[in-house]
mmCIF file of C-alpha atoms in Angstrom:
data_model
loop_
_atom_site.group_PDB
_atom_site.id
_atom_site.type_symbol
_atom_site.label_atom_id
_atom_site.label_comp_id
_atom_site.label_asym_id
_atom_site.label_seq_id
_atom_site.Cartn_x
_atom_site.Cartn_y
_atom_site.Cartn_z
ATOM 1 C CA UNK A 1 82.797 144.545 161.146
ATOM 2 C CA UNK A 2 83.771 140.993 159.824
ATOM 3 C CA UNK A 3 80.132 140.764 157.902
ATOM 4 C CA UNK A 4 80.819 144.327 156.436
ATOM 5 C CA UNK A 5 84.551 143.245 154.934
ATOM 6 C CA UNK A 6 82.724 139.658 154.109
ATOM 7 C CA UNK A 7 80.669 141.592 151.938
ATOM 8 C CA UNK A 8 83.470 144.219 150.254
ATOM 9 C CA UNK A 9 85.240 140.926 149.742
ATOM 10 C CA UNK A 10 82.201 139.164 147.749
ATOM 11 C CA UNK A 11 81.358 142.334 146.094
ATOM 12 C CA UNK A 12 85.094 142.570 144.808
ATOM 13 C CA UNK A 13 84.962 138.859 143.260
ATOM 14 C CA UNK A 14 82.046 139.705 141.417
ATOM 15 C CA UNK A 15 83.566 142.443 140.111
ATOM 16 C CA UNK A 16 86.512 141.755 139.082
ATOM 17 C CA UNK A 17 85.629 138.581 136.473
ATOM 18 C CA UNK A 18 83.046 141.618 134.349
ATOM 19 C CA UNK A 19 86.599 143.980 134.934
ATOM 20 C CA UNK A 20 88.504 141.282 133.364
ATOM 21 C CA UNK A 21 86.189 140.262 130.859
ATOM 22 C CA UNK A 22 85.782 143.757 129.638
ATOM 23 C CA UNK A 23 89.465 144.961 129.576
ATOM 24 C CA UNK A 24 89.498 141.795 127.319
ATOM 25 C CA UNK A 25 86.669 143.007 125.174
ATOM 26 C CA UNK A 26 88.272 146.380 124.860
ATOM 27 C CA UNK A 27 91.456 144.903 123.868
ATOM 28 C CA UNK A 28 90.350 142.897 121.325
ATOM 29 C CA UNK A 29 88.648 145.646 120.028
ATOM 30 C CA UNK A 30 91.088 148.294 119.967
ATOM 31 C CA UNK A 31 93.178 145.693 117.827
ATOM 32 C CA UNK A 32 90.303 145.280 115.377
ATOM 33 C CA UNK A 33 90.003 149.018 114.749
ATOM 34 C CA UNK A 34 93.760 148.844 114.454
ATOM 35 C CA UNK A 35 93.253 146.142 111.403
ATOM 36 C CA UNK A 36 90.304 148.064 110.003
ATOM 37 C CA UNK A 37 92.214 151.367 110.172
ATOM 38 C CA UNK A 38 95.391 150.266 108.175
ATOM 39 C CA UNK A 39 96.293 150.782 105.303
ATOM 40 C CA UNK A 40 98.548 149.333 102.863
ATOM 41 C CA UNK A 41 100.839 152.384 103.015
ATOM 42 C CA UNK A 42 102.166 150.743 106.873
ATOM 43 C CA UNK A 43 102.889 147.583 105.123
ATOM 44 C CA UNK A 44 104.149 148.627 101.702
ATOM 45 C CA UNK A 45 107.596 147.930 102.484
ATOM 46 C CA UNK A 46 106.837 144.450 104.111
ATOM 47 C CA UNK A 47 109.976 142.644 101.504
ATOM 48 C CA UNK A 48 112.425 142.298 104.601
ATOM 49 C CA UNK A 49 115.333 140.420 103.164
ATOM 50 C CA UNK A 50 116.738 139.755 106.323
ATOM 51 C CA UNK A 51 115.724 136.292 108.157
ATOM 52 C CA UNK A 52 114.455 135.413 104.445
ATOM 53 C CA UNK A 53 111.003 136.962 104.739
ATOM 54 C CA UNK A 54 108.897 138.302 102.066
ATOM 55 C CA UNK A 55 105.261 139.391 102.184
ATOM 56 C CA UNK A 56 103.117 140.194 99.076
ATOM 57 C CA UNK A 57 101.107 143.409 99.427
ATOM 58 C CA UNK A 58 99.067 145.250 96.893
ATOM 59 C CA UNK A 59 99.572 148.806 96.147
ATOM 60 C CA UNK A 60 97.806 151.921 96.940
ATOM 61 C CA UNK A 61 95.690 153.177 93.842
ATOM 62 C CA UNK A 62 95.198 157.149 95.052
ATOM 63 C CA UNK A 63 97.439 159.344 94.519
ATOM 64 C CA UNK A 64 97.346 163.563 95.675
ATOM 65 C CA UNK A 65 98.268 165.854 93.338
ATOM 66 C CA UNK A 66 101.537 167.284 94.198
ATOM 67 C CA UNK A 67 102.634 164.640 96.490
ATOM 68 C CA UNK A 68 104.780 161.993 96.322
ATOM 69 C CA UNK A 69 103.420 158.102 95.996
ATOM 70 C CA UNK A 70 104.615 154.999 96.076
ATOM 71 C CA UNK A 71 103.921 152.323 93.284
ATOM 72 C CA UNK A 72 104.539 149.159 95.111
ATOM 73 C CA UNK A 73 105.751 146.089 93.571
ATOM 74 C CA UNK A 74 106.939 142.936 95.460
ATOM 75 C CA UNK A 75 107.533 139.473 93.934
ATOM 76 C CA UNK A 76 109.173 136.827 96.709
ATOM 77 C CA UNK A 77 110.961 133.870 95.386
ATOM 78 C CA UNK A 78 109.131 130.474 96.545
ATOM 79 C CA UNK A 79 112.067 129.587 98.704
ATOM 80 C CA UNK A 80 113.840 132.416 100.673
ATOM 81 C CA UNK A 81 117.370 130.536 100.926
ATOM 82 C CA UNK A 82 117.556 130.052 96.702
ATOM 83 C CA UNK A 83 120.382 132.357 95.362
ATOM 84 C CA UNK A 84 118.924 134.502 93.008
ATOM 85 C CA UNK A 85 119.586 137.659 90.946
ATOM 86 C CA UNK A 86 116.489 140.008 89.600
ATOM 87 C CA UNK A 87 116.007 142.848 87.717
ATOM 88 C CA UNK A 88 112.789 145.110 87.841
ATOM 89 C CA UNK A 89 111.365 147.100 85.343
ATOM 90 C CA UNK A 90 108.191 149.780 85.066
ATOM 91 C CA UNK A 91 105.655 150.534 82.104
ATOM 92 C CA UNK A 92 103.407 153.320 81.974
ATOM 93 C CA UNK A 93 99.849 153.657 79.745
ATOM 94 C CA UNK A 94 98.785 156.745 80.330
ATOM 95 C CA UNK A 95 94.866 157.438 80.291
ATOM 96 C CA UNK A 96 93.722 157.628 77.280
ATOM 97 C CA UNK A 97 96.289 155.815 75.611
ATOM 98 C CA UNK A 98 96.772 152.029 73.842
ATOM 99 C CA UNK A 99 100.218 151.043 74.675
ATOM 100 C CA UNK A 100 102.995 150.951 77.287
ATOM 101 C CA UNK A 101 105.892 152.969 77.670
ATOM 102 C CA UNK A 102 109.382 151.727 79.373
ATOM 103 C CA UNK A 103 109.984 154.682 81.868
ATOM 104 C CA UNK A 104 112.497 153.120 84.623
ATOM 105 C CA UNK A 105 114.742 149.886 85.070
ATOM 106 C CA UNK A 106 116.716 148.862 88.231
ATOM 107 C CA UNK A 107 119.617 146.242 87.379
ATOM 108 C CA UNK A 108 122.718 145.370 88.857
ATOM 109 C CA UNK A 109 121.903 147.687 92.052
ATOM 110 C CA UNK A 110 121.267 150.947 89.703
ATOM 111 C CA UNK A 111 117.805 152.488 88.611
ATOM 112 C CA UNK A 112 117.554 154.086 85.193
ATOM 113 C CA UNK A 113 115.032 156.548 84.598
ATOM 114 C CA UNK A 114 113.796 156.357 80.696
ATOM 115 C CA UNK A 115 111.395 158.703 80.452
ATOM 116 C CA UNK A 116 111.498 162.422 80.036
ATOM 117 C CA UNK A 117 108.131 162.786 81.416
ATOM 118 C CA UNK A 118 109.444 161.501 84.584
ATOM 119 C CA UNK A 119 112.550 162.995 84.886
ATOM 120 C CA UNK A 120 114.363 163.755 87.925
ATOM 121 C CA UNK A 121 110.990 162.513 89.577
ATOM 122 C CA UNK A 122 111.479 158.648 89.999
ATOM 123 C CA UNK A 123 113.057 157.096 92.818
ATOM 124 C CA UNK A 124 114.093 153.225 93.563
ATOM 125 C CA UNK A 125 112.374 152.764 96.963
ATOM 126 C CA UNK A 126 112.332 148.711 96.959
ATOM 127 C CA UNK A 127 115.401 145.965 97.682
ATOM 128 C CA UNK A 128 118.386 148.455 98.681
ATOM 129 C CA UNK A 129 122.135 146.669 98.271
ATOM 130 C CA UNK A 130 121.187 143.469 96.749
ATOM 131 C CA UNK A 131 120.642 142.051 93.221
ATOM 132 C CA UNK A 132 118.881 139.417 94.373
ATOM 133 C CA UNK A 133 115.640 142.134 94.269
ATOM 134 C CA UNK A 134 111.847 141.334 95.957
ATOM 135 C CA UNK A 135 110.613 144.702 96.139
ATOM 136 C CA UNK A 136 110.612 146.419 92.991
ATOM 137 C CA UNK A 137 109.069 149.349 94.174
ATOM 138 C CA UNK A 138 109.435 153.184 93.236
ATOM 139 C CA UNK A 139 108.364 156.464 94.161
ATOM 140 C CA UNK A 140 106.764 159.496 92.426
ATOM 141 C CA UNK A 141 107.423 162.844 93.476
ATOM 142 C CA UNK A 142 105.510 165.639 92.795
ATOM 143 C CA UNK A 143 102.159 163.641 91.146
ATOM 144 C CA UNK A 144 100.476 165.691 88.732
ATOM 145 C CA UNK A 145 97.134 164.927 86.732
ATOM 146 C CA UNK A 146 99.390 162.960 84.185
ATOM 147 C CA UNK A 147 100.537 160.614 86.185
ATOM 148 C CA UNK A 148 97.226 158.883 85.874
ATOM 149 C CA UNK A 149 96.819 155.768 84.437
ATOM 150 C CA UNK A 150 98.239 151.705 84.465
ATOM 151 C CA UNK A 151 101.705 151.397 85.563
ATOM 152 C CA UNK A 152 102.939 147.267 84.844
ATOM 153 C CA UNK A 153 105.906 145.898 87.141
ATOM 154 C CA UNK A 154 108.109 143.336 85.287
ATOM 155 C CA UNK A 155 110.193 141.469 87.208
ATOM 156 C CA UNK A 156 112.708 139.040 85.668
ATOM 157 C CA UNK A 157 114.718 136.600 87.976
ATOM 158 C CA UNK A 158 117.420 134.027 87.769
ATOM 159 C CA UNK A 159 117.557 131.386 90.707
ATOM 160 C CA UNK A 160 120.877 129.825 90.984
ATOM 161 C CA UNK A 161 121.072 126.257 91.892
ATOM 162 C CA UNK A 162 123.586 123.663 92.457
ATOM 163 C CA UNK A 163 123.721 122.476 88.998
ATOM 164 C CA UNK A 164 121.335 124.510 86.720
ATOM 165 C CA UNK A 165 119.717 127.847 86.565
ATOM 166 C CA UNK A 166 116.244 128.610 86.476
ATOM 167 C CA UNK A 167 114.433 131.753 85.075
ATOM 168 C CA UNK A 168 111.331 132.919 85.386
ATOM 169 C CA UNK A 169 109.226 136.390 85.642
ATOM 170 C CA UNK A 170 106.610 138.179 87.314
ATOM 171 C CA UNK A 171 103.921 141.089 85.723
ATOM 172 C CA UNK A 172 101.719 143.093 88.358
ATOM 173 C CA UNK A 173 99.542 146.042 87.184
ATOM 174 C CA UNK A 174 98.660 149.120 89.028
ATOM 175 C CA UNK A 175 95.729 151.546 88.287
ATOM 176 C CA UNK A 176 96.597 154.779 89.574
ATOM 177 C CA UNK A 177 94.423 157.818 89.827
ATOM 178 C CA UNK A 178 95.302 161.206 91.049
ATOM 179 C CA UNK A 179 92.688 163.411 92.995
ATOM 180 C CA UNK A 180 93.180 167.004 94.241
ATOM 181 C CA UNK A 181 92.686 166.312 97.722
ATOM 182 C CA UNK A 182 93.131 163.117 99.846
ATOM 183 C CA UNK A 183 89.669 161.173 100.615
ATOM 184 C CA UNK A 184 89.421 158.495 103.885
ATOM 185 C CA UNK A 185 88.511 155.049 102.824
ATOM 186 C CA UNK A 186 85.851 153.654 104.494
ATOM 187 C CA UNK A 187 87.505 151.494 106.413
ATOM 188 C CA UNK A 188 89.067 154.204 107.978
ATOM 189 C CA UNK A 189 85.631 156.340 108.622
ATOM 190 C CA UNK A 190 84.250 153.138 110.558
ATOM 191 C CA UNK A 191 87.385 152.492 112.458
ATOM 192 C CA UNK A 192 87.081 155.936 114.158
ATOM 193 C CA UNK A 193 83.422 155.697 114.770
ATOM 194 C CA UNK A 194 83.770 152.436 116.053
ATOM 195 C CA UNK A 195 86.700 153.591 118.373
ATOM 196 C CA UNK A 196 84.343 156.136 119.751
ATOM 197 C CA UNK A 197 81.936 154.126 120.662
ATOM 198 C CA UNK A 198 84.061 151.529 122.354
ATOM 199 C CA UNK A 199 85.595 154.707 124.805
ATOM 200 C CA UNK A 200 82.504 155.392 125.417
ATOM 201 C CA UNK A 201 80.275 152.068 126.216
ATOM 202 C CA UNK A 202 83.509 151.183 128.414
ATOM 203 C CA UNK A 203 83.010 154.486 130.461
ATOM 204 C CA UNK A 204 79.442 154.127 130.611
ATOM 205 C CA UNK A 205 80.134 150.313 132.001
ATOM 206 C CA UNK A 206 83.238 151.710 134.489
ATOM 207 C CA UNK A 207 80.415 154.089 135.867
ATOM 208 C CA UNK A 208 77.643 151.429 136.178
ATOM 209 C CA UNK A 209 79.998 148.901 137.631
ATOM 210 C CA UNK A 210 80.888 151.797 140.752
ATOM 211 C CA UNK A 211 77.446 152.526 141.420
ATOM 212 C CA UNK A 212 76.370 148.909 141.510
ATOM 213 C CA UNK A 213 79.698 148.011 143.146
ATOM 214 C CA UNK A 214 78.826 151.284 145.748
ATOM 215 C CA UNK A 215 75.442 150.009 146.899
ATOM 216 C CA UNK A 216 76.685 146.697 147.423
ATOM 217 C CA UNK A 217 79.059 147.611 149.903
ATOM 218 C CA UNK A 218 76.806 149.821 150.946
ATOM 219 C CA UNK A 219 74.412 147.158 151.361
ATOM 220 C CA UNK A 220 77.119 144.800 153.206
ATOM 221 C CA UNK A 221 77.465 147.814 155.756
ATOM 222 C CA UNK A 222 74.280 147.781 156.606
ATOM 223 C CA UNK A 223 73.749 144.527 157.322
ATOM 224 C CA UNK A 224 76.549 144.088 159.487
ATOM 225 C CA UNK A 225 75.009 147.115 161.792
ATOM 226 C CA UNK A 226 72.313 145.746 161.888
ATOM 227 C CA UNK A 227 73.813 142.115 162.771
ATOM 228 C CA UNK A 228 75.967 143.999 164.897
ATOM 229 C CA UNK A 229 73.135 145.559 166.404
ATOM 230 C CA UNK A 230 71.163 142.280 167.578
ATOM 231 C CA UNK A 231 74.352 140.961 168.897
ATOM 232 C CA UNK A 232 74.181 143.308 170.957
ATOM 233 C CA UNK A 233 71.181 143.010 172.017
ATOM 234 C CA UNK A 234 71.683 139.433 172.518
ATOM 235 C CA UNK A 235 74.090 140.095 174.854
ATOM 236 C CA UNK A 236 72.559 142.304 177.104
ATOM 237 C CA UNK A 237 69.639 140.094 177.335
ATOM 238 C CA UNK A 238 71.514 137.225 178.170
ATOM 239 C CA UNK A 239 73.114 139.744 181.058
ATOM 240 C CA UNK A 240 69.954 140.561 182.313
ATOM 241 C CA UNK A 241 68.734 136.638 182.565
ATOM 242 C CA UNK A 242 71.841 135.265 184.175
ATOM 243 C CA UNK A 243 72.699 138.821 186.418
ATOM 244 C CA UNK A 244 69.198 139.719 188.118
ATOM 245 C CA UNK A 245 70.372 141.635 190.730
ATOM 246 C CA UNK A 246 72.616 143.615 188.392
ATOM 247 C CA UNK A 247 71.096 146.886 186.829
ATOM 248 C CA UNK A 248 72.662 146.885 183.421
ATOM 249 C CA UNK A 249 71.804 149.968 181.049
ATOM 250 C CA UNK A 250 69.772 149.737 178.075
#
């Protein structure tokens, strides 16, 4: 009995470093198909004022006609603590066209739309309650096939300091197009595919780890019958040698 639990016990160390090692693998996998799979859409709004952090993220280029988008636009100040004021304002070139049109401004914690083709259709979805603006970005509702084309960003910011201001401005450009029906990127497509196969290789190992884990203990059993076995047979012959006059069953 003590050789059989011997050898559960050994079987379960060398077990349980592939276990470990393979929850680890899956881990670290499921994490990469996390970083594959997202999109810019999860992190658009990454311009959190409070604790002074601001992270610079492109925008999405794909819009779906009817749906509302986002046009993101973030511009953080080099040094978080600076007081600073900012206004934000949008340009559209529609495709097919040579120049840029105003259509919306944001200053002094108010948006402006100035553009009839965007009428009751733009919304301020950056920096809420603040002039001192980082995310200058707005939403589109209802996206139709004219909404395609470059929209420009312009910020303009004041930075306040001790004994001086400083001014300075920001231009980002975003190419939108507008399809009838949303597409996957491909990081998305191998994301899912590799997510599949990960579920399954680790269930294919789980299984192949219990058989081979099985027939070792199996294994372990055995021997300790048999040792078992010859022990007992040890003993009997060593009654037989020192009892002679003893009958002892076989």
């Amino acid at each position: 009995m003590e050789a059989w639990v011997i050898g559960v016990v050994q079987s379960t160390e060398q077990l349980m470093p592939k276990l470990s090692q393979a929850v680890i693998i899956f881990l670290y996998s499921m994490n990469a198909l996390f970083l594959l799979g997202v999109r810019n859409t999860a992190v658009d709004s990454a311009a959190w004022l409070c604790h002074g952090v601001c992270v610079e993220v492109d925008s999405d280029t794909e819009a779906v006609l009817g749906k509302g988008f986002k046009l993101t636009c973030i511009s953080c100040k080099m040094r978080g603590e600076t007081q600073a004021s900012a206004t934000v304002d949008w340009w559209f070139m529609a495709k097919g066209e040579s120049e840029f049109t105003q259509i919306y401004n944001y200053e002094d914690i108010r948006g402006y739309i100035l553009d009839d083709r965007f009428a009751d259709r733009l919304h301020w979805n950056g920096s809420k309650n603040t002039v001192d603006v980082q995310d200058g970005s707005i939403y589109i509702l209802n996206v139709s096939y004219n909404d395609t084309g470059t929209y420009r960003c312009y910020f303009n910011r004041n930075l306040f300091f001790s004994n001086y201001e400083f001014h300075t401005n920001e231009t980002k450009f975003v190419k939108l197009n507008v399809v009838g029906k949303a597409t996957r990127g491909v990081a998305s497509i191998l994301s899912e595919i590799m997510m599949y196969f990960s579920i399954i290789g680790l269930q294919v190992w789980l299984v192949v780890e219990m058989v081979y884990c099985y027939r070792k203990i199996a294994a372990a059993g055995e021997e300790a019958l048999r040792e078992s076995e010859a022990e007992y047979l040890a003993i009997t012959t060593e009654s037989k040698v020192n009892c002679p006059g003893v009958a002892v069953p076989e």
